[in-house]
Amino acid sequence: MSRFVGELRNAIGDGRFITGWSLLASVPLSLLLMAPIAPGGDLTRAIGATSATWACFAAWLVLVAFGERGSRSRSARSVIVIAGVVTSAALRPALQDAWAHAFGLTTLPGWQLPLRSATNVVVWAVTLGAIAVVQHMLRSLRVTNARLRVVATAMEGSRDRAQAYEADARSAVRTAAAQLRNAVDTLPASAGAAELKALAVRFQAGSRRLQAQGADRAGTVPTAEQVGAAPPPHPHRVPFRIPPVGVVSGLYIACLLPYALRSASPAALLGGLTAVALGGLLLDTVPRRRTAIEHGSSSRLFLGLAPVIGVGLSLLAAVQGTAPALAALSAVAYVGCAVGAGLCTGALHSLRREQRRLSGAITTAQRATHEGTRDTRAGLRRTAELLHRDGQGACLLVGLSDPAPTAGDIAELRERLRSVIERMPSTFAAESDRPAPDPEAALIGLADLWRHVIDLRFELTDDARAALRSSPRTADEVYDVAAEGLLNAVKHSTERRAEILVDVAATGAGPRLRVRVTSFGPALGAQLRPGSHVRSLGARLLAQHDGAVLEAAFPIRREAAVVSPDHPG
């Protein structure tokens, strides 16, 4: 319930409470349920009076829509929406009577006018509020999914570019090996100091080229122009899903109970509520039976039962003395509530399923993106160091040892250099003796990636930078918390703004490496799952008045702590 109230508050203040769907829904509601004309009037005139009433009411709603969209203050928009809807609904019965007089129709007794106004306020507030909440939830899910789709596309592109980068690096190693092998094979047996120096320069140049390629970050992080996300495929059928238990009955009662309280006897009212409760129980339980779910017939059963229950309610109303035309409205209202609730639930479920898919894809890709080209760069650096240390060094050593090397010295040098060249592919692909990854570059790359979809501020202090470099494992954990915090900020925050702070904080258990990801705006529904990876790392999600903070602190030295790290130092 608290979530629904929060969504309603956001829908009222976001400037799009009244939409085209609101006006569209007002047509059948005005012409059928909200058209009380005294009995005995001409049907054509009644339709004309009701249509004129709807046109005036719709025009007023359009004015409310323009007013809320033109206001820059959230509180002002809320006042415009609430006052506009309540006023238009309360005055609608008087407007209906005025048009009835204009069309020569008899109106209902004047003593019913206050009750009719109250009925209109309740029904229109419930109807327009429900439509606005659903629309707001749909818009929020679409915006969030669009942001996640951009990030997922960028990550997929990063993996593709990393694979292409690795292929280019392997090709560069093979090319350098072929060129150096040719230079070694063509070295004359009578080579002197000049030829040996020239060969050393060749090895040095090859080493520098591989070093430069290993240090180049171009192409691994996409630019804003490179990132593009195709919209999701249009569904082949209209998404429909059985709404939550009690929703259909609640909507039906909200629409018709005000009339029943005004016109029905206590016995008829009790009988009608009992019938609605029994019908709702039938509609909520039968389609959810295990056999129906296993055979995939839940939606068909739901859509088949709704008209049956609606017709039953109409028959009950007719038996209680309601005019046949008015009694038939019970069936129309019940089927409309059922179908509308199912379509809205289906649309929301479809978008939430897409969000879960995108979130899962991003979470899975975070680690792969973090690894990125780290291994390829390490291989290039190792290979460059091999050429510099063993290749160029061997050439210079022979040249310095003897200004006039013998043919035997040259032959021995050739064998040594050929051995170095043969080791280049294995050195590039070696799994051991790799330099530690650069944690600062990994976090910067993560921030660069998410800056395409949100306004992101990233701060890494000098103390934190040193702590990250001293512990690769802790650096990976900090990266995981930062990545999870950014994902939550995009999914749950209402503002496209976040901050990452990585610093060293003093605690009672000693200095701790702390990572904080702050998102701004009400973070509706934000919480860590019980099985969340970052929860296992000790991360906490803290709610604030203007957003949420995902925070984790890691020991810089892993001694056993006798004081809680939450205790200030």
Coordinates of C-alpha atoms in Angstrom, one line a residue:
M1 CA 0.0 0.0 0.0
S2 CA 2.8 2.4 0.8
R3 CA 4.3 1.8 -2.6
F4 CA 1.0 2.6 -4.3
V5 CA 0.7 5.8 -2.3
G6 CA 4.2 6.7 -3.3
E7 CA 3.4 6.1 -7.0
L8 CA 0.2 8.1 -6.7
R9 CA 2.1 11.0 -5.1
N10 CA 4.7 10.9 -7.9
A11 CA 1.9 10.7 -10.6
I12 CA 0.2 13.7 -9.2
G13 CA 3.3 15.8 -9.2
D14 CA 5.2 14.8 -12.3
G15 CA 3.2 17.0 -14.7
R16 CA 1.5 14.2 -16.7
F17 CA -1.5 13.2 -14.5
I18 CA -4.0 13.9 -17.3
T19 CA -3.2 12.2 -20.5
G20 CA -4.9 11.0 -23.7
W21 CA -5.7 7.8 -21.9
S22 CA -7.6 9.8 -19.2
L23 CA -9.7 11.4 -21.9
L24 CA -10.3 8.1 -23.7
A25 CA -11.4 6.4 -20.5
S26 CA -13.8 9.3 -19.7
V27 CA -15.8 8.5 -22.8
P28 CA -17.4 5.2 -21.8
L29 CA -17.5 6.3 -18.1
S30 CA -19.4 9.5 -19.0
L31 CA -21.8 7.9 -21.5
L32 CA -22.6 4.8 -19.4
L33 CA -21.9 4.9 -15.7
M34 CA -21.9 8.6 -15.1
A35 CA -25.0 9.6 -17.1
P36 CA -27.9 9.8 -14.6
I37 CA -31.0 11.0 -16.5
A38 CA -34.4 10.8 -15.0
P39 CA -36.5 7.9 -16.4
G40 CA -39.0 8.5 -19.2
G41 CA -36.8 10.9 -21.3
D42 CA -36.1 10.5 -25.0
L43 CA -33.0 8.4 -25.6
T44 CA -31.6 10.6 -28.4
R45 CA -31.9 13.7 -26.3
A46 CA -30.4 11.9 -23.3
I47 CA -27.4 10.9 -25.5
G48 CA -27.1 14.5 -26.7
A49 CA -27.1 15.9 -23.2
T50 CA -24.6 13.4 -21.9
S51 CA -22.3 13.9 -24.9
A52 CA -22.4 17.7 -24.3
T53 CA -21.6 17.2 -20.6
W54 CA -18.7 15.0 -21.5
A55 CA -17.4 17.5 -24.0
C56 CA -17.4 20.3 -21.3
F57 CA -15.9 17.9 -18.7
A58 CA -13.1 16.8 -21.2
A59 CA -12.4 20.4 -22.0
W60 CA -11.9 21.2 -18.3
L61 CA -9.5 18.2 -18.0
V62 CA -7.6 19.5 -21.0
L63 CA -7.2 22.8 -19.2
V64 CA -5.9 21.0 -16.1
A65 CA -3.4 19.1 -18.3
F66 CA -2.1 22.4 -19.7
G67 CA -1.9 23.9 -16.3
E68 CA 0.1 21.0 -14.7
R69 CA 2.5 20.9 -17.7
G70 CA 3.0 24.6 -17.6
S71 CA 3.9 24.7 -14.0
R72 CA 7.6 24.3 -12.9
S73 CA 6.9 23.6 -9.2
R74 CA 6.0 20.1 -8.1
S75 CA 3.8 21.4 -5.3
A76 CA 2.0 23.7 -7.7
R77 CA 1.4 20.9 -10.1
S78 CA -0.1 18.8 -7.3
V79 CA -2.4 21.6 -6.3
I80 CA -3.6 22.1 -9.9
V81 CA -4.3 18.4 -10.4
I82 CA -6.1 17.9 -7.1
A83 CA -8.2 21.1 -7.3
G84 CA -8.9 20.6 -11.0
V85 CA -10.1 17.0 -10.7
V86 CA -12.1 17.5 -7.5
T87 CA -13.8 20.7 -8.8
S88 CA -14.7 19.4 -12.2
A89 CA -16.1 16.1 -10.7
A90 CA -18.1 18.0 -8.1
L91 CA -19.6 20.4 -10.6
R92 CA -20.3 17.8 -13.2
P93 CA -23.8 16.8 -11.9
A94 CA -24.9 20.5 -12.0
L95 CA -23.5 20.7 -15.6
Q96 CA -25.4 17.5 -16.5
D97 CA -28.7 19.0 -15.2
A98 CA -28.1 22.2 -17.1
W99 CA -27.6 20.3 -20.4
A100 CA -30.6 18.1 -19.6
H101 CA -32.8 21.2 -19.2
A102 CA -31.4 22.6 -22.5
F103 CA -32.4 19.3 -24.3
G104 CA -35.9 19.4 -22.7
L105 CA -35.3 16.5 -20.3
T106 CA -36.4 15.9 -16.8
T107 CA -33.7 16.1 -14.1
L108 CA -33.2 14.1 -10.9
P109 CA -34.5 15.7 -7.7
G110 CA -32.5 18.5 -6.3
W111 CA -31.9 16.9 -3.0
Q112 CA -29.8 14.3 -4.7
L113 CA -27.3 16.8 -6.0
P114 CA -24.9 16.7 -3.0
L115 CA -24.8 12.9 -3.1
R116 CA -24.3 12.9 -6.9
S117 CA -21.4 15.4 -6.5
A118 CA -19.8 13.2 -3.9
T119 CA -20.3 10.2 -6.1
N120 CA -18.6 11.9 -9.0
V121 CA -15.7 13.0 -6.9
V122 CA -15.1 9.4 -5.6
V123 CA -15.5 7.7 -9.0
W124 CA -13.5 10.2 -11.0
A125 CA -10.7 10.4 -8.4
V126 CA -10.4 6.6 -8.4
T127 CA -10.5 6.2 -12.1
L128 CA -8.2 9.1 -13.1
G129 CA -5.8 8.2 -10.2
A130 CA -5.6 4.6 -11.2
I131 CA -4.9 5.5 -14.9
A132 CA -2.3 8.0 -13.8
V133 CA -0.5 5.6 -11.6
V134 CA -0.4 2.9 -14.3
Q135 CA 0.8 5.4 -16.8
H136 CA 3.5 6.7 -14.4
M137 CA 4.7 3.2 -13.7
L138 CA 4.8 2.4 -17.4
R139 CA 6.8 5.5 -18.2
S140 CA 9.2 4.9 -15.4
L141 CA 9.8 1.3 -16.5
R142 CA 10.3 2.4 -20.1
V143 CA 12.8 5.1 -19.2
T144 CA 14.7 2.8 -16.9
N145 CA 14.7 0.0 -19.5
A146 CA 16.0 2.5 -22.1
R147 CA 18.9 3.5 -19.9
L148 CA 19.7 -0.1 -19.1
R149 CA 19.5 -1.0 -22.8
V150 CA 22.1 1.6 -23.6
V151 CA 24.4 0.3 -21.0
A152 CA 23.9 -3.3 -22.0
T153 CA 24.5 -2.4 -25.7
A154 CA 27.7 -0.5 -24.7
M155 CA 28.9 -3.4 -22.6
E156 CA 28.2 -5.8 -25.5
G157 CA 30.2 -3.5 -27.7
S158 CA 33.0 -3.3 -25.2
R159 CA 33.3 -7.1 -25.3
D160 CA 33.4 -7.1 -29.1
R161 CA 36.0 -4.4 -29.1
A162 CA 38.0 -6.3 -26.5
Q163 CA 38.0 -9.4 -28.7
A164 CA 39.0 -7.4 -31.7
Y165 CA 41.8 -5.7 -29.6
E166 CA 43.1 -9.1 -28.6
A167 CA 43.1 -10.3 -32.2
D168 CA 45.0 -7.2 -33.3
A169 CA 47.5 -7.7 -30.5
R170 CA 48.2 -11.3 -31.5
S171 CA 48.6 -10.2 -35.0
A172 CA 51.0 -7.5 -33.9
V173 CA 53.1 -10.0 -31.9
R174 CA 53.2 -12.3 -35.0
T175 CA 54.2 -9.5 -37.3
A176 CA 56.9 -8.3 -34.9
A177 CA 58.3 -11.8 -34.6
A178 CA 58.4 -12.3 -38.4
Q179 CA 60.2 -9.0 -38.9
L180 CA 62.7 -9.7 -36.2
R181 CA 63.3 -13.2 -37.4
N182 CA 64.0 -11.9 -40.8
A183 CA 66.4 -9.4 -39.4
V184 CA 68.2 -12.1 -37.4
D185 CA 68.4 -14.5 -40.3
T186 CA 69.9 -11.8 -42.6
L187 CA 72.6 -10.8 -40.0
P188 CA 75.9 -11.4 -41.7
A189 CA 78.5 -13.6 -40.0
S190 CA 81.0 -10.7 -40.3
A191 CA 78.7 -8.3 -38.6
G192 CA 80.4 -5.6 -36.6
A193 CA 79.4 -3.1 -33.9
A194 CA 77.3 -1.0 -36.3
E195 CA 75.3 -4.0 -37.5
L196 CA 74.8 -5.2 -34.0
K197 CA 73.7 -1.7 -32.9
A198 CA 71.2 -1.5 -35.8
L199 CA 69.8 -4.9 -34.8
A200 CA 69.5 -3.8 -31.2
V201 CA 67.5 -0.7 -32.5
R202 CA 65.2 -3.1 -34.3
F203 CA 64.4 -5.0 -31.1
Q204 CA 64.0 -1.7 -29.3
A205 CA 61.6 -0.4 -31.9
G206 CA 59.5 -3.7 -31.8
S207 CA 59.4 -3.5 -28.0
R208 CA 58.2 0.1 -28.0
R209 CA 55.5 -0.6 -30.6
L210 CA 54.1 -3.4 -28.4
Q211 CA 54.3 -1.2 -25.3
A212 CA 52.4 1.6 -27.1
Q213 CA 49.7 -0.8 -28.2
G214 CA 49.4 -2.2 -24.7
A215 CA 49.0 1.3 -23.2
D216 CA 46.4 2.5 -25.8
R217 CA 42.9 2.6 -24.3
A218 CA 41.2 3.8 -27.5
G219 CA 38.4 1.7 -28.7
T220 CA 37.8 -0.1 -25.3
V221 CA 35.4 2.4 -23.9
P222 CA 32.7 3.6 -26.3
T223 CA 32.0 7.2 -26.9
A224 CA 28.5 8.7 -26.6
E225 CA 28.2 8.7 -30.4
Q226 CA 29.2 5.0 -30.5
V227 CA 26.6 3.9 -28.0
G228 CA 23.2 3.2 -29.5
A229 CA 20.5 0.9 -28.3
A230 CA 17.8 -0.4 -30.6
P231 CA 14.3 -0.3 -29.1
P232 CA 12.9 -3.6 -27.8
P233 CA 11.0 -5.7 -30.4
H234 CA 7.3 -4.9 -30.6
P235 CA 5.4 -7.8 -29.1
H236 CA 3.5 -10.0 -31.5
R237 CA 0.4 -10.0 -29.2
V238 CA -1.1 -7.6 -26.7
P239 CA 0.4 -8.5 -23.3
F240 CA -2.2 -9.8 -20.9
R241 CA -1.8 -11.1 -17.4
I242 CA -4.1 -12.0 -14.6
P243 CA -4.2 -8.9 -12.3
P244 CA -3.4 -9.2 -8.5
V245 CA -6.0 -10.7 -6.2
G246 CA -8.8 -8.3 -5.4
V247 CA -8.0 -5.6 -8.0
V248 CA -11.0 -6.3 -10.3
S249 CA -13.4 -6.4 -7.3
G250 CA -11.9 -3.3 -5.8
L251 CA -12.3 -1.3 -9.1
Y252 CA -15.8 -2.5 -9.6
I253 CA -16.9 -1.6 -6.1
A254 CA -15.2 1.8 -6.3
C255 CA -17.1 2.6 -9.5
L256 CA -20.6 1.4 -8.5
L257 CA -20.7 1.5 -4.7
P258 CA -21.4 5.2 -4.5
Y259 CA -24.6 4.7 -6.7
A260 CA -25.6 1.7 -4.6
L261 CA -25.3 3.7 -1.3
R262 CA -27.5 6.4 -2.8
S263 CA -30.2 4.3 -4.4
A264 CA -30.2 0.7 -3.1
S265 CA -31.9 -0.7 0.0
P266 CA -29.7 -2.1 2.7
A267 CA -30.7 -5.7 1.8
A268 CA -30.0 -5.1 -1.9
L269 CA -26.7 -3.5 -1.0
L270 CA -25.6 -6.4 1.2
G271 CA -26.7 -8.9 -1.5
G272 CA -24.8 -7.1 -4.2
L273 CA -21.6 -6.8 -2.1
T274 CA -21.9 -10.6 -1.3
A275 CA -22.3 -11.4 -5.0
V276 CA -19.3 -9.2 -5.9
A277 CA -17.1 -10.9 -3.2
L278 CA -18.1 -14.4 -4.3
G279 CA -17.6 -13.5 -8.0
G280 CA -14.2 -12.0 -7.2
L281 CA -13.2 -15.1 -5.2
L282 CA -14.1 -17.2 -8.2
L283 CA -12.3 -14.9 -10.7
D284 CA -9.1 -14.8 -8.5
T285 CA -8.9 -18.5 -7.7
V286 CA -10.0 -20.6 -10.7
P287 CA -7.5 -19.2 -13.2
R288 CA -4.7 -19.6 -10.7
R289 CA -5.3 -23.3 -10.1
R290 CA -2.3 -25.5 -10.9
T291 CA -4.0 -27.4 -13.7
A292 CA -4.9 -24.1 -15.4
I293 CA -1.3 -22.8 -15.1
E294 CA 0.2 -26.1 -16.3
H295 CA -2.1 -26.1 -19.4
G296 CA -1.4 -22.4 -20.1
S297 CA -5.2 -21.6 -19.9
S298 CA -5.2 -19.1 -17.0
S299 CA -5.8 -16.0 -19.1
R300 CA -8.5 -17.7 -21.2
L301 CA -10.3 -18.8 -18.1
F302 CA -10.0 -15.3 -16.6
L303 CA -11.4 -13.7 -19.8
G304 CA -14.2 -16.3 -19.9
L305 CA -15.2 -16.0 -16.3
A306 CA -15.3 -12.2 -16.2
P307 CA -18.4 -11.9 -18.6
V308 CA -20.2 -14.8 -16.8
I309 CA -19.7 -13.0 -13.4
G310 CA -20.7 -9.7 -15.0
V311 CA -23.9 -11.1 -16.4
G312 CA -24.7 -12.7 -13.0
L313 CA -24.3 -9.3 -11.3
S314 CA -26.6 -7.8 -13.9
L315 CA -29.3 -10.4 -13.4
L316 CA -29.1 -9.9 -9.7
A317 CA -29.6 -6.2 -10.2
A318 CA -32.6 -6.8 -12.4
V319 CA -34.1 -9.2 -9.9
Q320 CA -33.7 -6.5 -7.2
G321 CA -35.8 -4.1 -9.3
T322 CA -33.2 -2.2 -11.3
A323 CA -34.3 -1.2 -14.8
P324 CA -32.9 -3.6 -17.5
A325 CA -30.8 -0.9 -19.2
L326 CA -29.2 0.1 -15.9
A327 CA -28.8 -3.4 -14.7
A328 CA -26.8 -4.3 -17.9
L329 CA -24.2 -1.7 -16.9
S330 CA -23.1 -4.0 -14.2
A331 CA -21.9 -6.5 -16.7
V332 CA -20.3 -3.8 -18.9
A333 CA -18.5 -2.3 -15.8
Y334 CA -17.2 -5.7 -14.5
V335 CA -15.9 -6.8 -17.9
G336 CA -14.3 -3.5 -18.4
C337 CA -12.6 -3.5 -15.0
A338 CA -11.3 -7.1 -15.6
V339 CA -10.0 -6.5 -19.2
G340 CA -8.5 -3.1 -18.3
A341 CA -6.8 -4.5 -15.2
G342 CA -5.4 -7.5 -17.1
L343 CA -4.0 -5.3 -19.9
C344 CA -2.3 -2.9 -17.5
T345 CA -0.9 -5.8 -15.5
G346 CA 0.3 -7.5 -18.6
A347 CA 2.1 -4.3 -19.8
L348 CA 3.7 -3.8 -16.4
H349 CA 4.8 -7.4 -16.2
S350 CA 6.3 -7.3 -19.7
L351 CA 8.4 -4.2 -18.9
R352 CA 9.5 -5.6 -15.6
R353 CA 10.5 -8.8 -17.2
E354 CA 12.5 -6.8 -19.8
Q355 CA 14.1 -4.9 -16.9
R356 CA 15.1 -8.1 -15.1
R357 CA 16.6 -9.5 -18.3
L358 CA 18.6 -6.3 -18.9
S359 CA 19.7 -6.2 -15.3
G360 CA 20.8 -9.8 -15.4
A361 CA 22.7 -9.2 -18.6
I362 CA 24.4 -6.1 -17.2
T363 CA 25.3 -7.9 -13.9
T364 CA 26.8 -10.8 -15.9
A365 CA 28.7 -8.5 -18.2
Q366 CA 30.1 -6.2 -15.4
R367 CA 32.9 -8.7 -14.6
A368 CA 33.7 -9.4 -18.2
T369 CA 33.8 -5.7 -19.0
H370 CA 36.0 -5.2 -15.9
E371 CA 38.4 -7.8 -17.2
G372 CA 38.1 -6.3 -20.7
T373 CA 41.6 -6.1 -22.3
R374 CA 43.5 -6.4 -19.1
D375 CA 45.0 -9.8 -20.0
T376 CA 45.8 -8.6 -23.6
R377 CA 47.6 -5.5 -22.3
A378 CA 49.5 -7.6 -19.8
G379 CA 50.6 -9.9 -22.6
L380 CA 51.8 -7.1 -24.7
R381 CA 53.8 -5.6 -21.8
R382 CA 55.4 -8.9 -21.1
T383 CA 56.3 -9.4 -24.7
A384 CA 57.7 -5.9 -25.0
E385 CA 59.8 -6.5 -21.9
L386 CA 61.1 -9.7 -23.4
L387 CA 62.3 -8.0 -26.5
H388 CA 63.8 -5.1 -24.5
R389 CA 65.5 -7.2 -21.8
D390 CA 66.6 -10.4 -23.7
G391 CA 66.6 -9.3 -27.4
Q392 CA 68.0 -5.8 -27.3
G393 CA 70.2 -6.7 -24.3
A394 CA 71.8 -9.6 -26.1
C395 CA 72.7 -7.5 -29.1
L396 CA 74.2 -4.8 -26.9
L397 CA 76.1 -7.3 -24.7
V398 CA 77.8 -8.9 -27.8
G399 CA 78.7 -5.5 -29.2
L400 CA 80.2 -4.2 -25.9
S401 CA 82.0 -7.5 -25.1
D402 CA 84.0 -7.4 -28.3
P403 CA 84.2 -4.6 -30.9
A404 CA 85.1 -7.3 -33.5
P405 CA 82.9 -10.3 -32.8
T406 CA 83.8 -13.6 -34.4
A407 CA 81.6 -15.7 -36.6
G408 CA 81.1 -18.0 -33.7
D409 CA 79.9 -15.1 -31.6
I410 CA 77.4 -14.1 -34.3
A411 CA 76.1 -17.7 -34.7
E412 CA 75.6 -17.9 -30.9
L413 CA 73.8 -14.6 -30.9
R414 CA 71.5 -15.8 -33.7
E415 CA 70.5 -18.8 -31.7
R416 CA 69.9 -16.8 -28.6
L417 CA 67.8 -14.2 -30.5
R418 CA 65.8 -17.0 -32.3
S419 CA 65.0 -18.5 -28.9
V420 CA 63.8 -15.1 -27.8
I421 CA 61.6 -14.7 -30.9
E422 CA 60.2 -18.2 -30.4
R423 CA 59.2 -17.3 -26.9
M424 CA 57.1 -14.3 -28.0
P425 CA 53.8 -16.1 -28.6
S426 CA 54.0 -18.1 -25.3
T427 CA 55.0 -15.0 -23.4
F428 CA 52.1 -13.1 -24.7
A429 CA 49.6 -15.9 -23.7
A430 CA 51.3 -16.8 -20.4
E431 CA 48.9 -17.1 -17.4
S432 CA 51.6 -16.5 -14.8
D433 CA 53.8 -13.6 -13.9
R434 CA 51.2 -11.1 -15.0
P435 CA 51.4 -7.6 -13.6
A436 CA 48.6 -6.6 -11.2
P437 CA 45.7 -4.9 -13.0
D438 CA 45.2 -1.2 -12.6
P439 CA 42.2 -0.7 -10.3
E440 CA 42.0 3.0 -11.0
A441 CA 41.7 2.4 -14.7
A442 CA 39.0 -0.2 -14.1
L443 CA 36.9 2.2 -12.0
I444 CA 37.4 5.1 -14.5
G445 CA 36.3 2.8 -17.3
L446 CA 33.2 1.9 -15.3
A447 CA 32.4 5.6 -14.7
D448 CA 33.0 6.4 -18.4
L449 CA 30.5 3.7 -19.4
W450 CA 27.7 4.9 -17.1
R451 CA 28.2 8.5 -17.9
H452 CA 26.3 7.9 -21.2
V453 CA 23.0 7.5 -19.4
I454 CA 23.3 9.4 -16.1
D455 CA 25.0 12.6 -14.7
L456 CA 27.8 10.9 -12.8
R457 CA 30.5 12.4 -10.5
F458 CA 33.4 10.1 -9.6
E459 CA 36.0 10.8 -6.9
L460 CA 38.9 8.6 -5.9
T461 CA 41.2 9.9 -3.2
D462 CA 45.0 9.4 -3.1
D463 CA 44.8 7.2 0.0
A464 CA 42.1 5.1 -1.6
R465 CA 44.2 4.8 -4.8
A466 CA 47.1 3.5 -2.8
A467 CA 44.9 1.0 -0.9
L468 CA 43.4 -0.3 -4.1
R469 CA 46.9 -1.0 -5.6
S470 CA 48.0 -2.8 -2.4
S471 CA 45.1 -5.3 -2.6
P472 CA 43.8 -6.6 -6.0
R473 CA 41.1 -8.6 -4.2
T474 CA 39.8 -5.6 -2.4
A475 CA 39.9 -3.6 -5.7
D476 CA 37.7 -6.2 -7.3
E477 CA 35.2 -6.0 -4.4
V478 CA 35.1 -2.2 -4.6
Y479 CA 34.5 -2.5 -8.3
D480 CA 31.6 -4.9 -7.7
V481 CA 29.9 -2.5 -5.2
A482 CA 30.3 0.5 -7.4
A483 CA 28.9 -1.4 -10.4
E484 CA 25.9 -2.6 -8.3
G485 CA 25.3 0.8 -7.0
L486 CA 25.2 2.4 -10.4
L487 CA 22.8 -0.3 -11.6
N488 CA 20.5 0.3 -8.7
A489 CA 20.7 4.1 -9.3
V490 CA 19.5 3.7 -12.9
K491 CA 16.7 1.2 -11.9
H492 CA 15.2 2.8 -8.9
S493 CA 16.2 6.5 -8.7
T494 CA 13.9 9.1 -10.1
E495 CA 16.7 11.4 -11.1
R496 CA 19.4 10.7 -13.6
R497 CA 22.2 11.7 -11.2
A498 CA 24.7 9.7 -9.0
E499 CA 28.0 10.1 -7.2
I500 CA 30.8 7.6 -6.5
L501 CA 33.2 8.3 -3.7
V502 CA 36.1 5.9 -2.9
D503 CA 38.1 7.1 0.1
V504 CA 39.7 5.9 3.3
A505 CA 37.7 6.3 6.5
A506 CA 38.9 6.1 10.0
T507 CA 37.0 3.6 12.2
G508 CA 37.4 2.0 15.6
A509 CA 38.8 -1.1 13.8
G510 CA 41.4 1.0 11.9
P511 CA 41.3 2.6 8.5
R512 CA 38.8 1.2 6.0
L513 CA 38.6 1.5 2.3
R514 CA 35.1 2.9 1.7
V515 CA 33.0 3.0 -1.4
R516 CA 29.8 5.0 -1.5
V517 CA 27.4 5.2 -4.4
T518 CA 24.8 7.9 -3.9
S519 CA 21.7 8.2 -6.0
F520 CA 19.3 11.2 -5.9
G521 CA 15.6 11.4 -5.9
P522 CA 13.1 9.0 -4.1
A523 CA 14.4 5.5 -4.7
L524 CA 11.1 3.6 -4.8
G525 CA 11.5 -0.2 -4.2
A526 CA 15.3 0.0 -3.8
Q527 CA 16.6 -2.8 -1.6
L528 CA 19.4 -5.5 -1.6
R529 CA 18.2 -9.0 -2.3
P530 CA 19.0 -11.5 0.4
G531 CA 21.3 -13.4 -2.0
S532 CA 22.9 -10.3 -3.4
H533 CA 26.7 -10.6 -4.0
V534 CA 27.4 -7.1 -2.6
R535 CA 25.4 -7.9 0.5
S536 CA 27.8 -10.8 1.1
L537 CA 30.6 -8.3 0.8
G538 CA 29.1 -6.3 3.7
A539 CA 27.4 -3.6 1.6
R540 CA 24.4 -1.7 3.0
L541 CA 21.7 0.2 1.3
L542 CA 20.8 3.3 3.3
A543 CA 17.7 5.4 2.6
Q544 CA 17.9 9.1 2.8
H545 CA 15.4 11.9 2.4
D546 CA 16.7 12.8 -1.1
G547 CA 17.9 9.4 -2.3
A548 CA 19.7 6.3 -1.3
V549 CA 23.3 5.3 -0.6
L550 CA 25.0 2.0 -1.2
E551 CA 28.0 1.8 1.0
A552 CA 30.6 -0.8 1.9
A553 CA 33.9 -0.6 3.8
F554 CA 36.8 -3.0 3.4
P555 CA 39.8 -3.5 5.7
I556 CA 43.0 -2.2 4.3
R557 CA 45.0 -4.7 6.5
R558 CA 43.2 -7.9 7.1
E559 CA 44.0 -8.4 10.8
A560 CA 41.2 -9.6 13.0
A561 CA 39.2 -6.6 14.3
V562 CA 38.1 -6.5 17.9
V563 CA 36.0 -3.3 17.4
S564 CA 33.2 -2.9 15.0
P565 CA 34.1 -0.9 11.9
D566 CA 30.9 1.0 12.3
H567 CA 32.4 2.6 15.4
P568 CA 34.0 5.9 14.5
G569 CA 37.8 6.2 15.1

